[in-house]
Short mmCIF file of C-alpha atoms and ligand atoms in Angstrom, two decimals:
data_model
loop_
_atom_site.label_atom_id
_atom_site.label_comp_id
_atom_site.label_asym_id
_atom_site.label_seq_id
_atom_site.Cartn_x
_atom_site.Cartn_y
_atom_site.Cartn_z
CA UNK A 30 -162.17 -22.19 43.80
CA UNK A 31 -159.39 -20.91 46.03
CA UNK A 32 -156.30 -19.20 44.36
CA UNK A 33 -153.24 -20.53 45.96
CA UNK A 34 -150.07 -21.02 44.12
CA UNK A 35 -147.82 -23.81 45.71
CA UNK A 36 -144.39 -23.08 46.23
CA UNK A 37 -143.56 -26.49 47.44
CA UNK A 38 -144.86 -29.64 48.57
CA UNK A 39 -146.65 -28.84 51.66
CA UNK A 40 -146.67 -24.74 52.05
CA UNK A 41 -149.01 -22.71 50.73
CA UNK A 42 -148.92 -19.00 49.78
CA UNK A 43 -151.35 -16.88 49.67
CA UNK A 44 -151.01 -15.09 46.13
CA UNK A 45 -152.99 -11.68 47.32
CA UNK A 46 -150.99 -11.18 50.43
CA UNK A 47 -147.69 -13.08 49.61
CA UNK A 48 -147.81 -14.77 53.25
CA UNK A 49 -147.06 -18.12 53.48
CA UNK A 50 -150.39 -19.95 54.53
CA UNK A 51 -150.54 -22.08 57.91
CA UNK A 52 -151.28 -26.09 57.56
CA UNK A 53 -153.77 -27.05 60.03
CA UNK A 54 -153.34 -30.91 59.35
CA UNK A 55 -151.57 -32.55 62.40
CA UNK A 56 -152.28 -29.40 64.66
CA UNK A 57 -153.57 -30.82 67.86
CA UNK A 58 -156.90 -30.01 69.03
CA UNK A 59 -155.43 -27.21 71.64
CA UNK A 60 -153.12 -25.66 68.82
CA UNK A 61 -156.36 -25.23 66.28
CA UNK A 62 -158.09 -23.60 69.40
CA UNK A 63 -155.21 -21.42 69.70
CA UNK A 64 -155.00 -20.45 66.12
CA UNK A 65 -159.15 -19.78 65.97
CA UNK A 66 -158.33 -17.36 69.35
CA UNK A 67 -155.41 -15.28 66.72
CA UNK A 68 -158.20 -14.58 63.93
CA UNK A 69 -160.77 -13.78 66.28
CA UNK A 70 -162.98 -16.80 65.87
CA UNK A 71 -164.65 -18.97 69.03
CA UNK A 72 -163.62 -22.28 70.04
CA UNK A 73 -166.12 -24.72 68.85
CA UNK A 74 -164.75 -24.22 65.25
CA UNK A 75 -161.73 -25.76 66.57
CA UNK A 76 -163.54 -29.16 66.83
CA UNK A 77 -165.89 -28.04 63.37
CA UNK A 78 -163.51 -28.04 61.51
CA UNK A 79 -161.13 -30.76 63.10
CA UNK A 80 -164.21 -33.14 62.15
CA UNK A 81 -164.41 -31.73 58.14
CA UNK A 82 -160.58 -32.52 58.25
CA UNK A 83 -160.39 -35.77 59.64
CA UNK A 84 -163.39 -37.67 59.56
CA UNK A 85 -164.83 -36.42 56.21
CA UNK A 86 -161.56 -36.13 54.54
CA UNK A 87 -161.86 -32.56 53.77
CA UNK A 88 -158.92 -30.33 52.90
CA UNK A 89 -161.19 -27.33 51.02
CA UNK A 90 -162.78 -24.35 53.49
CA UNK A 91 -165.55 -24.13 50.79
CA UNK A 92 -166.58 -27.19 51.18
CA UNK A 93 -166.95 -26.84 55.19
CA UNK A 94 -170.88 -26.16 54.65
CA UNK A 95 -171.47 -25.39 58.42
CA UNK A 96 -169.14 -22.15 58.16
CA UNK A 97 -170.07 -19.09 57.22
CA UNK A 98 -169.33 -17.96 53.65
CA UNK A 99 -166.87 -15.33 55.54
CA UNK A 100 -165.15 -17.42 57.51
CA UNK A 101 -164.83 -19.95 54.96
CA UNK A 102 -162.90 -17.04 52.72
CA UNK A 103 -161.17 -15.88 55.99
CA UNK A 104 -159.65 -19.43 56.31
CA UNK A 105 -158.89 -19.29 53.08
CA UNK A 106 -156.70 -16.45 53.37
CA UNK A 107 -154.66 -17.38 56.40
CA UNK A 108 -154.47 -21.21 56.34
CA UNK A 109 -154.37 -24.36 54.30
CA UNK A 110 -154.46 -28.41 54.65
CA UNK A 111 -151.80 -29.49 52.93
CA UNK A 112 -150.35 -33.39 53.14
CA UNK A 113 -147.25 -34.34 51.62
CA UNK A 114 -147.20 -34.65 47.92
CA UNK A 115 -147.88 -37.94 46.84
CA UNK A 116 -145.30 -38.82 44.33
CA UNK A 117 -146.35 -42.53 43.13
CA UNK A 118 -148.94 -44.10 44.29
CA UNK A 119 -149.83 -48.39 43.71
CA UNK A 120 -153.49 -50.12 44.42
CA UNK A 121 -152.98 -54.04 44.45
CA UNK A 122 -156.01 -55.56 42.91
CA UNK A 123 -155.51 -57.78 47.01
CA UNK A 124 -156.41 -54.65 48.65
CA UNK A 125 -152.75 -53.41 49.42
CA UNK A 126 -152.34 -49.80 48.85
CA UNK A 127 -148.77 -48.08 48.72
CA UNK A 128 -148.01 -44.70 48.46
CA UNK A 129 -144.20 -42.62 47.79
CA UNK A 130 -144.60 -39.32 49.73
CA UNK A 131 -141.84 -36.52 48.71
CA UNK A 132 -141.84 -34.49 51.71
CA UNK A 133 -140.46 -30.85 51.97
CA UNK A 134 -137.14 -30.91 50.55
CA UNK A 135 -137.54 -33.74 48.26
CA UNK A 136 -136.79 -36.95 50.80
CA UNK A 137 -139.42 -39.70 50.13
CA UNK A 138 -140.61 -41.46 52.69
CA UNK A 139 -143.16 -45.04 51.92
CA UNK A 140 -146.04 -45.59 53.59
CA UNK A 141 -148.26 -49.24 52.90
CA UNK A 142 -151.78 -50.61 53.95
CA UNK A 143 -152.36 -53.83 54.10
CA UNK A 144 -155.92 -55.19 54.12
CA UNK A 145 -156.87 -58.67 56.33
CA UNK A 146 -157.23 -61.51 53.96
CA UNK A 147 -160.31 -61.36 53.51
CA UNK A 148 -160.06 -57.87 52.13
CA UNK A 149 -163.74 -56.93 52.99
CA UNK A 150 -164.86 -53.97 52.45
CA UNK A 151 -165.19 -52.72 55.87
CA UNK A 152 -162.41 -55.57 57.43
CA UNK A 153 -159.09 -54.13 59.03
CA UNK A 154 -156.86 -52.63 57.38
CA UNK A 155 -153.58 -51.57 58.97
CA UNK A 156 -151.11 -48.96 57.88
CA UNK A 157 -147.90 -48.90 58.16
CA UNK A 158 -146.45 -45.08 58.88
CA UNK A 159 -143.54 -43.61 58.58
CA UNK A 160 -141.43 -41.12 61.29
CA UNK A 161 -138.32 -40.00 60.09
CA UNK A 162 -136.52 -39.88 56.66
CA UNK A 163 -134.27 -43.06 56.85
CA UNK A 164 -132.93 -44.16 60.51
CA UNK A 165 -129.53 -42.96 62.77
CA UNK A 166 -130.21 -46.40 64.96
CA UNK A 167 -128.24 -48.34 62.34
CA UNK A 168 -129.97 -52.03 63.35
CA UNK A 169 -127.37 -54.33 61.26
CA UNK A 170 -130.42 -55.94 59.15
CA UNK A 171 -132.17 -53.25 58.36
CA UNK A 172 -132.26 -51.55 55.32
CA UNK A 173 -133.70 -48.05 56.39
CA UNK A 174 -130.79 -47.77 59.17
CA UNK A 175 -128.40 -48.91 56.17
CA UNK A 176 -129.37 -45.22 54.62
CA UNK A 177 -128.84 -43.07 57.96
CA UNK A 178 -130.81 -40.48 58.89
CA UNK A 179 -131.93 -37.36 57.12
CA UNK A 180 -134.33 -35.70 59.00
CA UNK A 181 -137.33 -36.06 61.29
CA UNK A 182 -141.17 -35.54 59.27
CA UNK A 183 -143.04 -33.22 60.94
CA UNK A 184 -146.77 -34.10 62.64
CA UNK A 185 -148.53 -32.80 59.20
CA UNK A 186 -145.85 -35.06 57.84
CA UNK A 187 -146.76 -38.48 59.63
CA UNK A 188 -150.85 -37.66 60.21
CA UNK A 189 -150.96 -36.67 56.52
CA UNK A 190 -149.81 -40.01 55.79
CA UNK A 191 -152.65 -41.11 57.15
CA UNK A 192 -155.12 -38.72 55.76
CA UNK A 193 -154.44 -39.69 52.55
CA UNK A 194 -154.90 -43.63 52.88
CA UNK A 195 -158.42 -42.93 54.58
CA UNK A 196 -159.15 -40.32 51.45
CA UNK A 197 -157.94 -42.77 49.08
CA UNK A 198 -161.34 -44.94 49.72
CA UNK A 199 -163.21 -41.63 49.70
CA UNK A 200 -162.86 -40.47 46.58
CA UNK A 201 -166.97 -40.47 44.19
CA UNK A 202 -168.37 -41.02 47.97
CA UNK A 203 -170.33 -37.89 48.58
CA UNK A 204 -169.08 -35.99 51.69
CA UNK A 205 -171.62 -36.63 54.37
CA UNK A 206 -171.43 -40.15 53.36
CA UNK A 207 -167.82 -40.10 54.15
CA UNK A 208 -166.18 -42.70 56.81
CA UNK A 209 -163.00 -43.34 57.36
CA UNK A 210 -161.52 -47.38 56.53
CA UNK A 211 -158.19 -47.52 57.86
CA UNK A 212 -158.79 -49.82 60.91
CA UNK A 213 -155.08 -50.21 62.94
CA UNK A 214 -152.04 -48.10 62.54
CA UNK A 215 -148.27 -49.53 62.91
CA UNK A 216 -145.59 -46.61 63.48
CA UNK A 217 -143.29 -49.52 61.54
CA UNK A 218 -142.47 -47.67 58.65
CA UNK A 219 -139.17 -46.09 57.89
CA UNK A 220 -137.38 -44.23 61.60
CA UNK A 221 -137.36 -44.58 64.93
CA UNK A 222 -140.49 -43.14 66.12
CA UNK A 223 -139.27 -42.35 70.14
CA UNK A 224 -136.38 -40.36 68.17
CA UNK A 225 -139.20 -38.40 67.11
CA UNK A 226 -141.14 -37.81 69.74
CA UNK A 227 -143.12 -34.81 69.82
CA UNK A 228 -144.78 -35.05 65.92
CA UNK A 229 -145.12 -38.92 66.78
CA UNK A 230 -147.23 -38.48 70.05
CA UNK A 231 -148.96 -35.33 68.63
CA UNK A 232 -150.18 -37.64 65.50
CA UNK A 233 -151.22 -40.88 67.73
CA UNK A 234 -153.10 -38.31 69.74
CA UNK A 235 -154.86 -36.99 66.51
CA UNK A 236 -155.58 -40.87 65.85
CA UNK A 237 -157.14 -41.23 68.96
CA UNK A 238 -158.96 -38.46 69.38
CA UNK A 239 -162.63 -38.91 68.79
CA UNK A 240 -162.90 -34.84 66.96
CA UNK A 241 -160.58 -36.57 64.59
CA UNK A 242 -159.82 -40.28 63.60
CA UNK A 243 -160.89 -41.59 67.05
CA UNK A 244 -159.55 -44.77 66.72
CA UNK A 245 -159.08 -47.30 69.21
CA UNK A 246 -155.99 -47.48 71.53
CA UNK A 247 -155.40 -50.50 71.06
CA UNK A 248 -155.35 -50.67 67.38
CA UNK A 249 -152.78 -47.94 66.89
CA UNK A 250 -149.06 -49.62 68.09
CA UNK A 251 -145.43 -47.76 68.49
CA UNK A 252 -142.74 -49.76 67.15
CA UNK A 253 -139.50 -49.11 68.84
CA UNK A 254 -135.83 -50.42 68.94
CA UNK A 255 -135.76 -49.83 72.68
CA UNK A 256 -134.94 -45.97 73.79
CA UNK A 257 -135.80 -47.23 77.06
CA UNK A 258 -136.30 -43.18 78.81
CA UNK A 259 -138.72 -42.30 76.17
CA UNK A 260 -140.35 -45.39 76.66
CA UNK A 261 -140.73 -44.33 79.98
CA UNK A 262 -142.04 -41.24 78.71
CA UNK A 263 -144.55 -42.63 76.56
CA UNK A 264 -145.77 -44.75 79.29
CA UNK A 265 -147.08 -41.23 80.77
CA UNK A 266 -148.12 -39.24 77.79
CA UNK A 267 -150.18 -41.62 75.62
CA UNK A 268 -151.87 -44.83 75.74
CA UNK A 269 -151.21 -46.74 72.96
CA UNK A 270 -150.32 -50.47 72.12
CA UNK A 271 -146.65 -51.10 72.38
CA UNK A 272 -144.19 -53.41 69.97
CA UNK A 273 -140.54 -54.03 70.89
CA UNK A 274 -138.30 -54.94 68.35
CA UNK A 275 -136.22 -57.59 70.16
CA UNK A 276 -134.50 -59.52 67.82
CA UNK A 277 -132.18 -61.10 70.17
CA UNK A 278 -132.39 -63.01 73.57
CA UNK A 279 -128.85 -62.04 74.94
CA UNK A 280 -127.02 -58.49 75.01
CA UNK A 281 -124.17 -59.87 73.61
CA UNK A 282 -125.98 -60.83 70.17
CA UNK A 283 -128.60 -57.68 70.31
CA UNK A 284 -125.48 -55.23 70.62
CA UNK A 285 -124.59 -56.83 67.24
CA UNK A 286 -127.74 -56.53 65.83
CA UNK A 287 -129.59 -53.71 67.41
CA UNK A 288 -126.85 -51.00 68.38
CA UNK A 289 -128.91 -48.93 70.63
CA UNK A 290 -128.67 -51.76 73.16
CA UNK A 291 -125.35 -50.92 73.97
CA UNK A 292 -126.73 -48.20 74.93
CA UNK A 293 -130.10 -49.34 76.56
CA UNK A 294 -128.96 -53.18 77.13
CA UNK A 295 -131.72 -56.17 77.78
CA UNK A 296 -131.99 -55.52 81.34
CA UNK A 297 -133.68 -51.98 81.33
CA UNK A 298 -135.61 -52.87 77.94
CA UNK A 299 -137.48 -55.69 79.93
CA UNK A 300 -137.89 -53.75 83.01
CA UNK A 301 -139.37 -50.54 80.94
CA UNK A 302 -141.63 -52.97 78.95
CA UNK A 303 -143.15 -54.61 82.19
CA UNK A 304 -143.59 -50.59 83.78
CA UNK A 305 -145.42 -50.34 80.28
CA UNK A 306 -147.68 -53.35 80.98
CA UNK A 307 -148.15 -53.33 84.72
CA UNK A 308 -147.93 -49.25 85.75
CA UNK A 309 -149.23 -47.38 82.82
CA UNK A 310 -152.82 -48.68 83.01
CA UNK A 311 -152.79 -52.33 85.70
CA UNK A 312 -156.76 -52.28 85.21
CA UNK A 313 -156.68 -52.74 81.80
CA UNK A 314 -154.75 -56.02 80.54
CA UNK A 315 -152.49 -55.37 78.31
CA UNK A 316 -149.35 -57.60 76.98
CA UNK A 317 -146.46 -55.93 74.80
CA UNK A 318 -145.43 -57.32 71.46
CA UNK A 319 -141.92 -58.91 70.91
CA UNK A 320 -141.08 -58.53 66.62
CA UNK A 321 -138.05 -61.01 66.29
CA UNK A 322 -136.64 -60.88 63.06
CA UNK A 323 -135.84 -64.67 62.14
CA UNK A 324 -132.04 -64.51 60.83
CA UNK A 325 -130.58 -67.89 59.26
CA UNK A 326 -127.88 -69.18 61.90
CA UNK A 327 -127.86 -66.11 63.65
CA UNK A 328 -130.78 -65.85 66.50
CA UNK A 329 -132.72 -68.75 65.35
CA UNK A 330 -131.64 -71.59 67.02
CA UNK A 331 -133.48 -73.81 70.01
CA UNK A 332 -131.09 -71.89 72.02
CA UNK A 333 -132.07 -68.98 71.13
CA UNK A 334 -135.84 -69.40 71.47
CA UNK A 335 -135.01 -70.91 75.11
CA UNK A 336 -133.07 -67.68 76.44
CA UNK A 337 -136.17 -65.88 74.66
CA UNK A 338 -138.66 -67.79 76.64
CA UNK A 339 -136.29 -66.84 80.30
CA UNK A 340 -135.91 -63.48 79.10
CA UNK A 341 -139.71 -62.99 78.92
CA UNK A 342 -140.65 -64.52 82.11
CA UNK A 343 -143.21 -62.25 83.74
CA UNK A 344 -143.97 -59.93 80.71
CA UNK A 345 -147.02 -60.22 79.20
CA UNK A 346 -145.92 -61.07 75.55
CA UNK A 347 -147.40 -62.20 72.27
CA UNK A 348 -144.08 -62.56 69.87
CA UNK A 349 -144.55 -61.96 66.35
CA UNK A 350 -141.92 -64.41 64.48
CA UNK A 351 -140.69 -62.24 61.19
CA UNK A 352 -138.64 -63.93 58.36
CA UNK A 353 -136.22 -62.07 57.49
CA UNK A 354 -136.47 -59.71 54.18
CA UNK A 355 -133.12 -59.19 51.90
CA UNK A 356 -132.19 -56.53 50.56
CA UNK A 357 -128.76 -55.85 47.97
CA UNK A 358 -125.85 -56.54 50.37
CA UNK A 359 -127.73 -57.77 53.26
CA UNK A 360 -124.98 -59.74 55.58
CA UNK A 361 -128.13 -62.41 56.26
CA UNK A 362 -130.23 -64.76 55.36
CA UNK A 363 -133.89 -65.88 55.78
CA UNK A 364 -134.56 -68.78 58.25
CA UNK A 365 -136.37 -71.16 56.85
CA UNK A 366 -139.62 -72.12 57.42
CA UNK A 367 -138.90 -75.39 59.50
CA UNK A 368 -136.44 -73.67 61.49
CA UNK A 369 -139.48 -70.46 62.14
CA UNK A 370 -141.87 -73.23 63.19
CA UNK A 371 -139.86 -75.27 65.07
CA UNK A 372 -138.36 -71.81 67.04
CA UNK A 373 -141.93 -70.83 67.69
CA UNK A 374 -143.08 -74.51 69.23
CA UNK A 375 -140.56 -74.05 71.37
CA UNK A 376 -141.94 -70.22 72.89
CA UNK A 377 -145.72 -72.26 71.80
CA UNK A 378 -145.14 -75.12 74.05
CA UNK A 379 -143.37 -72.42 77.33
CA UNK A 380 -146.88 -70.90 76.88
CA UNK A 381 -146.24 -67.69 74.54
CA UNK A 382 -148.66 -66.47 72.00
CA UNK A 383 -146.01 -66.59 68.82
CA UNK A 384 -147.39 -65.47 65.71
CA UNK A 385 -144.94 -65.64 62.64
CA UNK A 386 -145.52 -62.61 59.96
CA UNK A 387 -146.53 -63.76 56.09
CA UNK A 388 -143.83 -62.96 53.89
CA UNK A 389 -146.00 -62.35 50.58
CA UNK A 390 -144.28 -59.93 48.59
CA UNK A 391 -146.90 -57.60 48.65
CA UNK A 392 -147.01 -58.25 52.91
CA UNK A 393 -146.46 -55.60 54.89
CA UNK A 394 -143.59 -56.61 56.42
CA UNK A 395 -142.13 -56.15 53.00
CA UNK A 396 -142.73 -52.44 53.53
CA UNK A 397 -141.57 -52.52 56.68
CA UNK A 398 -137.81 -52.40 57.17
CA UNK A 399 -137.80 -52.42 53.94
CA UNK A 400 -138.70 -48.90 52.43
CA UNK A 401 -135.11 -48.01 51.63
CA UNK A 402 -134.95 -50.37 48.52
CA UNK A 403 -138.57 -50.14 47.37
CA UNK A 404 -138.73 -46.37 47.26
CA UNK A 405 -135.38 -46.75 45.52
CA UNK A 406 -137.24 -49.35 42.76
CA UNK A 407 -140.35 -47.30 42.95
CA UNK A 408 -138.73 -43.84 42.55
CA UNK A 409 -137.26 -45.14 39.56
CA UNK A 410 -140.36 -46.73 38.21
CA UNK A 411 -142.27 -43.34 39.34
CA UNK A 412 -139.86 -41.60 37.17
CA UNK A 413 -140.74 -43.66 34.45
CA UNK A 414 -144.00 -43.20 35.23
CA UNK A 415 -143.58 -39.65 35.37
CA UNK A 416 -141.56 -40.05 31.79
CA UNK A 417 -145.00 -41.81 30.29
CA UNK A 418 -147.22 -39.28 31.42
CA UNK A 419 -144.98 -36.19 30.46
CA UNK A 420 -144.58 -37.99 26.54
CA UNK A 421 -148.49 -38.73 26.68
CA UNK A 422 -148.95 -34.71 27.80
CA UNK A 423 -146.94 -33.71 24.86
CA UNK A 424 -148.41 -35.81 22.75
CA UNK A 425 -151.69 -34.55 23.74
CA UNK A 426 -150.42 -30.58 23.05
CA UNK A 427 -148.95 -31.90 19.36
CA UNK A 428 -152.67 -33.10 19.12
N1 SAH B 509 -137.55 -48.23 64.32
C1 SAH B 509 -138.66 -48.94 64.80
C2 SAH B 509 -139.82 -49.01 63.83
C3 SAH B 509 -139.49 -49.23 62.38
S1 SAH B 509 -138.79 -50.76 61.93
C4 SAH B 509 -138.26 -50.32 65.23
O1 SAH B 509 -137.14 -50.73 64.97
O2 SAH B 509 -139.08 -50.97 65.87
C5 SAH B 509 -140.22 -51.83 61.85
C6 SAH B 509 -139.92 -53.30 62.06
O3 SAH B 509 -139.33 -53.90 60.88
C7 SAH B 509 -138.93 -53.54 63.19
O4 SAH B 509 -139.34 -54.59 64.01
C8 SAH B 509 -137.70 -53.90 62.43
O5 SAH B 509 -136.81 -54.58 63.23
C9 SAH B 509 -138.24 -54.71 61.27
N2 SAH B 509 -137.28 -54.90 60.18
C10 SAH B 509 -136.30 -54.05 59.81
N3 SAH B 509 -135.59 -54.57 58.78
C11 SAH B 509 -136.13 -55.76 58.49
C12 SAH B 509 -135.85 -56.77 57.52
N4 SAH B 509 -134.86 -56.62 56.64
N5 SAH B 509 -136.63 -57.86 57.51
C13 SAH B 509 -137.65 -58.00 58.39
N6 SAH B 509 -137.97 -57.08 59.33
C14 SAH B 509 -137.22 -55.97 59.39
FE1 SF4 B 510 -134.07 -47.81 62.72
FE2 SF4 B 510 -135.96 -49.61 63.36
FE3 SF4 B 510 -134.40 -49.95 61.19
FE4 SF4 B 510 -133.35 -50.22 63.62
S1 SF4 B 510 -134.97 -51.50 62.71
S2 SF4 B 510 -132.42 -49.10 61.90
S3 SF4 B 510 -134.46 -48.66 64.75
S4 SF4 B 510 -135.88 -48.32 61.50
#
């Protein structure tokens, strides 16, 4: 076994040496290469080990049997693959999985996978990731930009997230056996991914990239609020799917609602959105997604939907209908469910694809949006939890 002594969640040091250890999870593919060229070691392990990391779940250089006894001790010395510490962790007997994450400094960030109905063993499964530690975009019904922002997670941060969910369904599987489950991946977690830009695109490239999760473009979807020049931005760096959270079919209601358009109003967010559809990739036919939060006597009217259906002329759409989740001292209220239907006839009948999100409690839009209050509830339960096994600990030692 290695000796390594952890000094916190996610860095490493070496006990012999006193150096802090290097975390290789959420390097790109390039920065591994890099780091093989400092310790004198070819290329090609760059993509060996990439593929013990991601695809068989493998953290431990002993374990990486294709690499030399010395270079697994050499690894060893220098470097480590470290996600963040998982602090309370929940397995729904539906399939959903949720996990608490205390990243470095002690912020906890949520992260949820939800299964398809079905919950086959193989059948999608989407998680829902995390960016940032709470949110500085302040969206008025939102209870992650009710917390502000403490600090951007890092690309071990966000990929690790990840990691662990695949591991989780690894665990008694023997390694060459290993394959990873997690089918689609939302950035729809707590943050505002384009205010994180550089970790965010360096993990979706990790997700795409066949040496690691190689999933497929279109199953791994940016959520934003609308920072309509990194949108731009994306557009060139990374093809991924793309989800808009709209909320509103005027700028007069979305400044209320979604701050950042006073910034960024309607105008540009449509225009960026159709460069997304049209420019980034024409041969390929792609649509956007439009997440419209359904708010009781606020944006749900016939209106409402109308001005939605003009707004969206031209853009290829498909508009995902969410009821709205409370939280303690929410200003709003859930539409109900004839109001939801008869707002999405209306985009239905104008020829939009308008899907409206389950609102189970254990659905994942109950995670997202939502992480503020449930890591809240679940730190406190997790410190009960933490209580229980502590007592049962000692009680084992009086034993
Ligand atoms: N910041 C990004 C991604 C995280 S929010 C964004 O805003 O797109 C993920 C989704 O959850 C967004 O569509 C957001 O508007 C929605 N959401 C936030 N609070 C919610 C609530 N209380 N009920 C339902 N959906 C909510
Ligand atoms: Fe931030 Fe998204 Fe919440 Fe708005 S909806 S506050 S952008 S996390």
């Amino acid at each position: 076994m290695s000796k390594i002594a952890t000094i916190d969640p996610t860095t490493l040091i070496n006990p012999d040496t006193g150096k802090a250890k290097i975390n290789l999870l959420g390097m790109s593919k390039q920065q591994l290469i890099d780091f093989f060229a400092s310790i004198d070691e070819k290329k090609f392990r760059a993509t060996q080990v990439m593929k013990w990391i991601y695809q068989y779940g493998v953290g431990d250089f002993f374990t990486m049997t294709n690499l030399s006894k010395k270079l697994q001790q050499k690894l060893d010395e220098v470097a480590c693959v470290v996600p963040p510490k998982v602090k309370f962790k929940q397995f729904s007997e539906d399939g959903t999985r949720k996990w608490i994450f205390e990243v470095t400094g002690g912020s906890l960030v949520e992260t949820v996978l939800i299964p398809a109905d079905d919950n086959k063993q193989f059948g999608r499964k989407t998680l829902c990731i995390s960016s940032q530690v709470g949110c500085a975009l302040d969206c008025s019904f939102c209870s992650t930009g009710k917390q502000g922002f403490e600090r951007d997670l890092t690309a071990s941060e966000i990929i690790g997230q990840l990691w662990v969910a695949n591991q989780s369904y690894m665990e008694d599987v023997p390694v060459t056996e290993r394959e990873n489950r997690v089918t689609n991946v939302v950035m729809m977690g707590m943050g505002e991914p384009l205010l994180n830009y550089r970790p965010v695109v360096a993990s979706m490239s990790l997700m795409l990239d066949d040496h690691a999760f190689g999933m497929s473009k279109r199953r791994v979807t940016l959520s934003t609020s609308g920072v309509v020049p990194r949108m731009y931005q994306l557009a060139k760096d990374i093809d991924v799917a793309l989800a808009i959270s709209l909320h509103a079919p005027n700028d007069e209601l979305r400044n209320k609602l979604v701050p950042i358009n006073k910034k960024y109003p309607l105008a540009e967010l449509i225009e960026v959105a159709k460069y997304y559809v049209y420019e980034t990739n024409p041969r390929h036919k792609k649509h956007v997604t439009i997440e419209y939060v359904m708010l009781a006597g606020v944006n749900d009217s016939d209106e409402h939907a109308k001005q939605l259906v003009n707004l969206l002329d031209g853009l290829p759409s498909k508009i995902n209908l969410i009821p709205f989740n409370p939280f303690p001292h929410a200003p709003y209220g859930r539409s109900s469910n004839n109001r939801i239907h008869a707002f999405s006839n209306i985009l239905n009948q104008a020829g939009f694809v308008s899907t409206i999100r389950q609102t189970r409690g254990d659905d994942i839009d109950a995670a997202c949006g939502q992480l503020v209050g449930q890591v809240a509830d679940r730190t406190k339960r997790s410190q009960k939890w933490q209580e229980m096994v502590t007592k049962k600990q000692k009680q084992l030692v009086a034993n």
